[in-house]
mmCIF file of N, CA and C in Angstrom:
data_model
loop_
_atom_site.group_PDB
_atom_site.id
_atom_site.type_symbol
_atom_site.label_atom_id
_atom_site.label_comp_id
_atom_site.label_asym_id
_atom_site.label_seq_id
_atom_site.Cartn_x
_atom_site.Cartn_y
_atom_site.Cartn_z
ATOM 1 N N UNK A 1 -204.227 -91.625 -238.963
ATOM 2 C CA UNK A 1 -202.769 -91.655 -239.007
ATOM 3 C C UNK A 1 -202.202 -92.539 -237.922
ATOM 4 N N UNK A 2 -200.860 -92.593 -238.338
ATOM 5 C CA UNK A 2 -200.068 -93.468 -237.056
ATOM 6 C C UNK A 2 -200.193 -92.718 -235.658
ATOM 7 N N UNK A 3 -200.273 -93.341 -234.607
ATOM 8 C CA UNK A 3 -199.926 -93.043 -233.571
ATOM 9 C C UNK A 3 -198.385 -93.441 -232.370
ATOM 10 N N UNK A 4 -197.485 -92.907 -232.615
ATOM 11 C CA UNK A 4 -196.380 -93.394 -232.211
ATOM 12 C C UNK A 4 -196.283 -93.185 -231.066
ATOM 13 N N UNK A 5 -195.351 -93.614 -229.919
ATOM 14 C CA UNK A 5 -194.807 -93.642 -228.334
ATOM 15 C C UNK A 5 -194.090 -93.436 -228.286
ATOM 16 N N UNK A 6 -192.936 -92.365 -227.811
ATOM 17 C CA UNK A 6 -191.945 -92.819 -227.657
ATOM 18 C C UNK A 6 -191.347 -92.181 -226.409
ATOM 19 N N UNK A 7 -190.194 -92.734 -226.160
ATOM 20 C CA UNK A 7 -189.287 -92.459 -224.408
ATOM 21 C C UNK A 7 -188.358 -91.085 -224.949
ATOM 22 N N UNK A 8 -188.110 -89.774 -223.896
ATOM 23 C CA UNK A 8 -187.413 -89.081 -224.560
ATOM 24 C C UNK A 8 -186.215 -89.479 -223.708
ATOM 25 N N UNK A 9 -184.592 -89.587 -224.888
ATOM 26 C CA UNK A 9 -183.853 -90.507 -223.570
ATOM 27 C C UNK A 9 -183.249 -89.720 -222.697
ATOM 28 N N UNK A 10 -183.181 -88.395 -222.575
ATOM 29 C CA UNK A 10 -182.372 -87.966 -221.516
ATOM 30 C C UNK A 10 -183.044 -87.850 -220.147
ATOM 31 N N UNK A 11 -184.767 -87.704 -220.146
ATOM 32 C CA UNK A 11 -185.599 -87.462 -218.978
ATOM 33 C C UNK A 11 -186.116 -89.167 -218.795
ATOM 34 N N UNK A 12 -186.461 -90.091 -219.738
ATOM 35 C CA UNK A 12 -187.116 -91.391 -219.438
ATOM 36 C C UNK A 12 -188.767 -91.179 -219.540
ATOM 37 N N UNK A 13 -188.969 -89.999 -219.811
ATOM 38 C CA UNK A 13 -190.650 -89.416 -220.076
ATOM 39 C C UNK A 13 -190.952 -90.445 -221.463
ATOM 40 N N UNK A 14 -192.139 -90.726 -221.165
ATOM 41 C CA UNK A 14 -192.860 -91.332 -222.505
ATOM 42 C C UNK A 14 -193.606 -90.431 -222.908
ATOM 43 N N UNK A 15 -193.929 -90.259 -224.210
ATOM 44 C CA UNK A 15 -194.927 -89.416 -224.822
ATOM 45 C C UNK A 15 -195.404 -89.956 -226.205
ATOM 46 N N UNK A 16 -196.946 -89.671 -226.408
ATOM 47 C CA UNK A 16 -197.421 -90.378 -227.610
ATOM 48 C C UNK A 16 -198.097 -89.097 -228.577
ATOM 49 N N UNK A 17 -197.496 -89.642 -229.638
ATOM 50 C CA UNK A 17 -198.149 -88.373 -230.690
ATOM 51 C C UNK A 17 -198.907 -89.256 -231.379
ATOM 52 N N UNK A 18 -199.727 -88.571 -232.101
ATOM 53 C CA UNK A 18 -200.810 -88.804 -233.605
ATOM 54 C C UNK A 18 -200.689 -87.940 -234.407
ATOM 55 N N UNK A 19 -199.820 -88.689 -235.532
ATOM 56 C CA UNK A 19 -199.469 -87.771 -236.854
ATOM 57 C C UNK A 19 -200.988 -88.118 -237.557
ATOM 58 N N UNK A 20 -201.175 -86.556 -237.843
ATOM 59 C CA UNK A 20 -202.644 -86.501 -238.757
ATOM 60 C C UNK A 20 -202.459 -85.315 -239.771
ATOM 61 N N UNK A 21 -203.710 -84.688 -240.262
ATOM 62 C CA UNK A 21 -203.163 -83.879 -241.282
ATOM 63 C C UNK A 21 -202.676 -82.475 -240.796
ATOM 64 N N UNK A 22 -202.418 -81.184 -241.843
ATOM 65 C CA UNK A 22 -201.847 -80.635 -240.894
ATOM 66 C C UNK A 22 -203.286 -79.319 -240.285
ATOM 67 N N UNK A 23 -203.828 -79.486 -240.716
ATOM 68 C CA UNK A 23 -205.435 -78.501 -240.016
ATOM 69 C C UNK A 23 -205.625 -79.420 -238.916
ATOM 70 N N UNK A 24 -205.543 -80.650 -238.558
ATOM 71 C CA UNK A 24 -205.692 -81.264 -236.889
ATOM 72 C C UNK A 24 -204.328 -80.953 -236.074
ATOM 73 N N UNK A 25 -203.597 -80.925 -236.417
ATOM 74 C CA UNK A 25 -202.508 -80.418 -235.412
ATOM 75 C C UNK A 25 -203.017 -79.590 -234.532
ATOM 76 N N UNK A 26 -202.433 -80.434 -233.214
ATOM 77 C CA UNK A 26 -202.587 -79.738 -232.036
ATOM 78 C C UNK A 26 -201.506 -80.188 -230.861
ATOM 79 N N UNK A 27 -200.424 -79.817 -231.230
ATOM 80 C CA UNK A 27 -199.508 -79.964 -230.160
ATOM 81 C C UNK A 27 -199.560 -80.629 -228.499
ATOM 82 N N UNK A 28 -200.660 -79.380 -228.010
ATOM 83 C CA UNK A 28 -201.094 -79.793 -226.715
ATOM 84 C C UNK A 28 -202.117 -81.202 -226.542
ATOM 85 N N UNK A 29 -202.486 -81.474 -227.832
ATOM 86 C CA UNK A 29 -203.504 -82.257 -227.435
ATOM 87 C C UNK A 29 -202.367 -84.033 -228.038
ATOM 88 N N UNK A 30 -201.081 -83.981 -228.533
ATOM 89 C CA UNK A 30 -201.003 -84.913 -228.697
ATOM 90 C C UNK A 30 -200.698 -84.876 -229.762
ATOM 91 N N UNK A 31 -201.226 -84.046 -230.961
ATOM 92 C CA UNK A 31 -201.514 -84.025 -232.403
ATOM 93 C C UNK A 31 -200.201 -83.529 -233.485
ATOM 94 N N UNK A 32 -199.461 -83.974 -233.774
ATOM 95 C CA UNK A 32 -198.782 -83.138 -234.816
ATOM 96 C C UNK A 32 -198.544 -83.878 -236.228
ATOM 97 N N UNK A 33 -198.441 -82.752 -237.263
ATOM 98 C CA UNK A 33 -198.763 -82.931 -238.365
ATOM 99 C C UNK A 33 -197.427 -83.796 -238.865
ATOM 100 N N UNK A 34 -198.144 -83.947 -240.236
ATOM 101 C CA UNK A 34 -197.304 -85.345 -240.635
ATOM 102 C C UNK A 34 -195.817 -84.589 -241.497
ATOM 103 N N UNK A 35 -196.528 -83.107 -241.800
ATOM 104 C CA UNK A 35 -195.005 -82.679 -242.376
ATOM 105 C C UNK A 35 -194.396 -81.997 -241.155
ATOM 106 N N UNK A 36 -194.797 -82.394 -239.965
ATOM 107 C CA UNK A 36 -193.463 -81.547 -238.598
ATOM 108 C C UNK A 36 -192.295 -82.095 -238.673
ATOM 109 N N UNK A 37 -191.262 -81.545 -238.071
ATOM 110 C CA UNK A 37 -189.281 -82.357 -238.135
ATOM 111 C C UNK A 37 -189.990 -83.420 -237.626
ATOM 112 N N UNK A 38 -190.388 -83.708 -236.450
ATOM 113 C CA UNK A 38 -190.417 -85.147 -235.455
ATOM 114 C C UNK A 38 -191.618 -86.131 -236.549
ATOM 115 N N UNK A 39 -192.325 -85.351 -237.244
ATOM 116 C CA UNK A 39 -192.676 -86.858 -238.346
ATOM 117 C C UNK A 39 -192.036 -87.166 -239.275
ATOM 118 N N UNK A 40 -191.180 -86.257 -239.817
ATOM 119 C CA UNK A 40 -190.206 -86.723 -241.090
ATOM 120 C C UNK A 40 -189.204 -87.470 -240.129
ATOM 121 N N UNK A 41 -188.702 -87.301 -239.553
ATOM 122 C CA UNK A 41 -188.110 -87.825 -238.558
ATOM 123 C C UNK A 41 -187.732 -89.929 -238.263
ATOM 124 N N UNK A 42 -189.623 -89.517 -238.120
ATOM 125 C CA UNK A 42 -190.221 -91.089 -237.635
ATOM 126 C C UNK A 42 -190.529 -91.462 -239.112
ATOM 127 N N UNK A 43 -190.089 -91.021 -240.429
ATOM 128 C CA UNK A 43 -190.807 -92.165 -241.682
ATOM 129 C C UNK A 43 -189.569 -93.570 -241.520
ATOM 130 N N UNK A 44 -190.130 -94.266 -242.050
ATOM 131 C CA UNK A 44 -189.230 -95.390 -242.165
ATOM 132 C C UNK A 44 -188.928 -95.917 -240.939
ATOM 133 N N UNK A 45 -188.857 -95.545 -239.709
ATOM 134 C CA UNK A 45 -188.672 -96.050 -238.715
ATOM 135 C C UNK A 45 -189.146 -97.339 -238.026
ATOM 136 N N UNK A 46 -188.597 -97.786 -237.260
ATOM 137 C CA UNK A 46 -189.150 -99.424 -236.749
ATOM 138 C C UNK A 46 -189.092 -99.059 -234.910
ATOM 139 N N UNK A 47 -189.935 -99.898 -234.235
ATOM 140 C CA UNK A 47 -189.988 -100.177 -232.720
ATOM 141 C C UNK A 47 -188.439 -100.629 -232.300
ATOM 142 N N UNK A 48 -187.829 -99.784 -231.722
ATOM 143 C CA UNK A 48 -186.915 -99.752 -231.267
ATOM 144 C C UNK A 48 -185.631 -98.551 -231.465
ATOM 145 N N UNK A 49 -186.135 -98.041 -232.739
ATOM 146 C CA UNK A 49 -184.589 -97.603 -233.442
ATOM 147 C C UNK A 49 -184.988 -95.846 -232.651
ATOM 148 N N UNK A 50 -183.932 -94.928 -232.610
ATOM 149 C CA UNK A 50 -184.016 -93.614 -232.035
ATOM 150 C C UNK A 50 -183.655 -92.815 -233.219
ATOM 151 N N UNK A 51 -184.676 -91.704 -232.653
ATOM 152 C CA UNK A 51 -184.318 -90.596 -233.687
ATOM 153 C C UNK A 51 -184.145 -89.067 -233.200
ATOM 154 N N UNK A 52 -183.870 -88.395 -233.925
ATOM 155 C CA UNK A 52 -182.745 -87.245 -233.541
ATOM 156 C C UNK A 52 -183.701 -86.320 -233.722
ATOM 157 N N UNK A 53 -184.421 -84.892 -232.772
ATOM 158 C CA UNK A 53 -185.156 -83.980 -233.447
ATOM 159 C C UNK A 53 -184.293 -82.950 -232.332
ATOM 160 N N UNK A 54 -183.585 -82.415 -233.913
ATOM 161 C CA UNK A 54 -182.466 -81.148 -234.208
ATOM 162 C C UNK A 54 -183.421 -79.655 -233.670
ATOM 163 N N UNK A 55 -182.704 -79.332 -232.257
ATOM 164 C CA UNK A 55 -183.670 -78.063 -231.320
ATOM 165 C C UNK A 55 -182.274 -77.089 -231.623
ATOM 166 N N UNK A 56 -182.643 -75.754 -231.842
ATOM 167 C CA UNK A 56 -181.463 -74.768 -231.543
ATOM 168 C C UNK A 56 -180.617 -74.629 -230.065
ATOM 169 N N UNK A 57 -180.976 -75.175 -229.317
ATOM 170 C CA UNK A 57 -180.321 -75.338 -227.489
ATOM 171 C C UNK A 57 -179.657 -76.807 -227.712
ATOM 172 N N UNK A 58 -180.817 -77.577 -227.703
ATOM 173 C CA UNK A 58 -180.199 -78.800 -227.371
ATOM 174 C C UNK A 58 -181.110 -79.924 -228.409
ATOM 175 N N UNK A 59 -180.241 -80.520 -229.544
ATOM 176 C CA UNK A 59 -181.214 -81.582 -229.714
ATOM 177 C C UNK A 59 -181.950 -82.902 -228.307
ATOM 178 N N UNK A 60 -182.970 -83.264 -228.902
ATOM 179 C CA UNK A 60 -183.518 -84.411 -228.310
ATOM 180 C C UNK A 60 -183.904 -85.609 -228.833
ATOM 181 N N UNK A 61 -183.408 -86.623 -228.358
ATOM 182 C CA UNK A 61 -183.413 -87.716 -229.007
ATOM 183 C C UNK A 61 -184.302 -89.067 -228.209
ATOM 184 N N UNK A 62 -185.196 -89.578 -229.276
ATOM 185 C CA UNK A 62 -186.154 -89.988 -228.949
ATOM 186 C C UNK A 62 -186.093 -91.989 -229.098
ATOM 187 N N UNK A 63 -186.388 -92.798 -228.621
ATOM 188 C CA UNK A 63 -186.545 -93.876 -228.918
ATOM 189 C C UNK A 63 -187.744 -94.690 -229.236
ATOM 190 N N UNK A 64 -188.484 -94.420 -230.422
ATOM 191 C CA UNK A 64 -189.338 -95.377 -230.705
ATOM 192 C C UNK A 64 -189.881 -96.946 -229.898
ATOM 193 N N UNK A 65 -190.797 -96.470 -228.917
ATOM 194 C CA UNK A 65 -191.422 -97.990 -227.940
ATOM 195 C C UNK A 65 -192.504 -98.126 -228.758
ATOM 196 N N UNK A 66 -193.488 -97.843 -229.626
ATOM 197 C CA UNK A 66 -194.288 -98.299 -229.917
ATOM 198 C C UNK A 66 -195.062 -97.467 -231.320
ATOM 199 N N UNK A 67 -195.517 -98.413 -232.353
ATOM 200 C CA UNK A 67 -196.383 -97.301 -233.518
ATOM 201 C C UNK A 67 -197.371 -98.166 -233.785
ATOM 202 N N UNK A 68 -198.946 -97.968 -233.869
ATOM 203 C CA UNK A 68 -199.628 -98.407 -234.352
ATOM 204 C C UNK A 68 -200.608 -97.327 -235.244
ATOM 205 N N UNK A 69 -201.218 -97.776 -235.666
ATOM 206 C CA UNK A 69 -201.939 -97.500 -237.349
ATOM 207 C C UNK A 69 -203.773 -97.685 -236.995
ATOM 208 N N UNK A 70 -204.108 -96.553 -236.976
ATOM 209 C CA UNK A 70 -205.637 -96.191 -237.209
ATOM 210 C C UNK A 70 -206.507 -96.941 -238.183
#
């Protein structure tokens, strides 16, 4: 699966996930599945554009720095 990067914008933290199926999901390790909010999220998306993952407190909104492909 893809592996995406991205900056979260209110802290400036980078973080990289690997959407895979959903029996590899593993949160802590990096891993989340391809039907989680934050991968429906990232379909269609391009290097640069931000996306919105809707939290009951506070959404967080993310900016796509980087996706590459396994």
């Amino acid at each position: 699966g893809a592996r995406v990067t991205l900056k979260i914008e209110e802290s400036k933290r980078i973080k990289t996930f690997q959407i895979v199926g959903v029996d590899e999901a593993d949160v802590s390790k990096g891993k989340i599945s391809f039907v989680s909010p934050l991968a429906n999220e990232l379909i269609d998306k391009k290097i640069g554009d931000k996306v919105v993952l809707k939290r009951p407190k506070k959404d967080i909104v993310y900016e796509i720095m980087d996706i590459a492909y396994a």
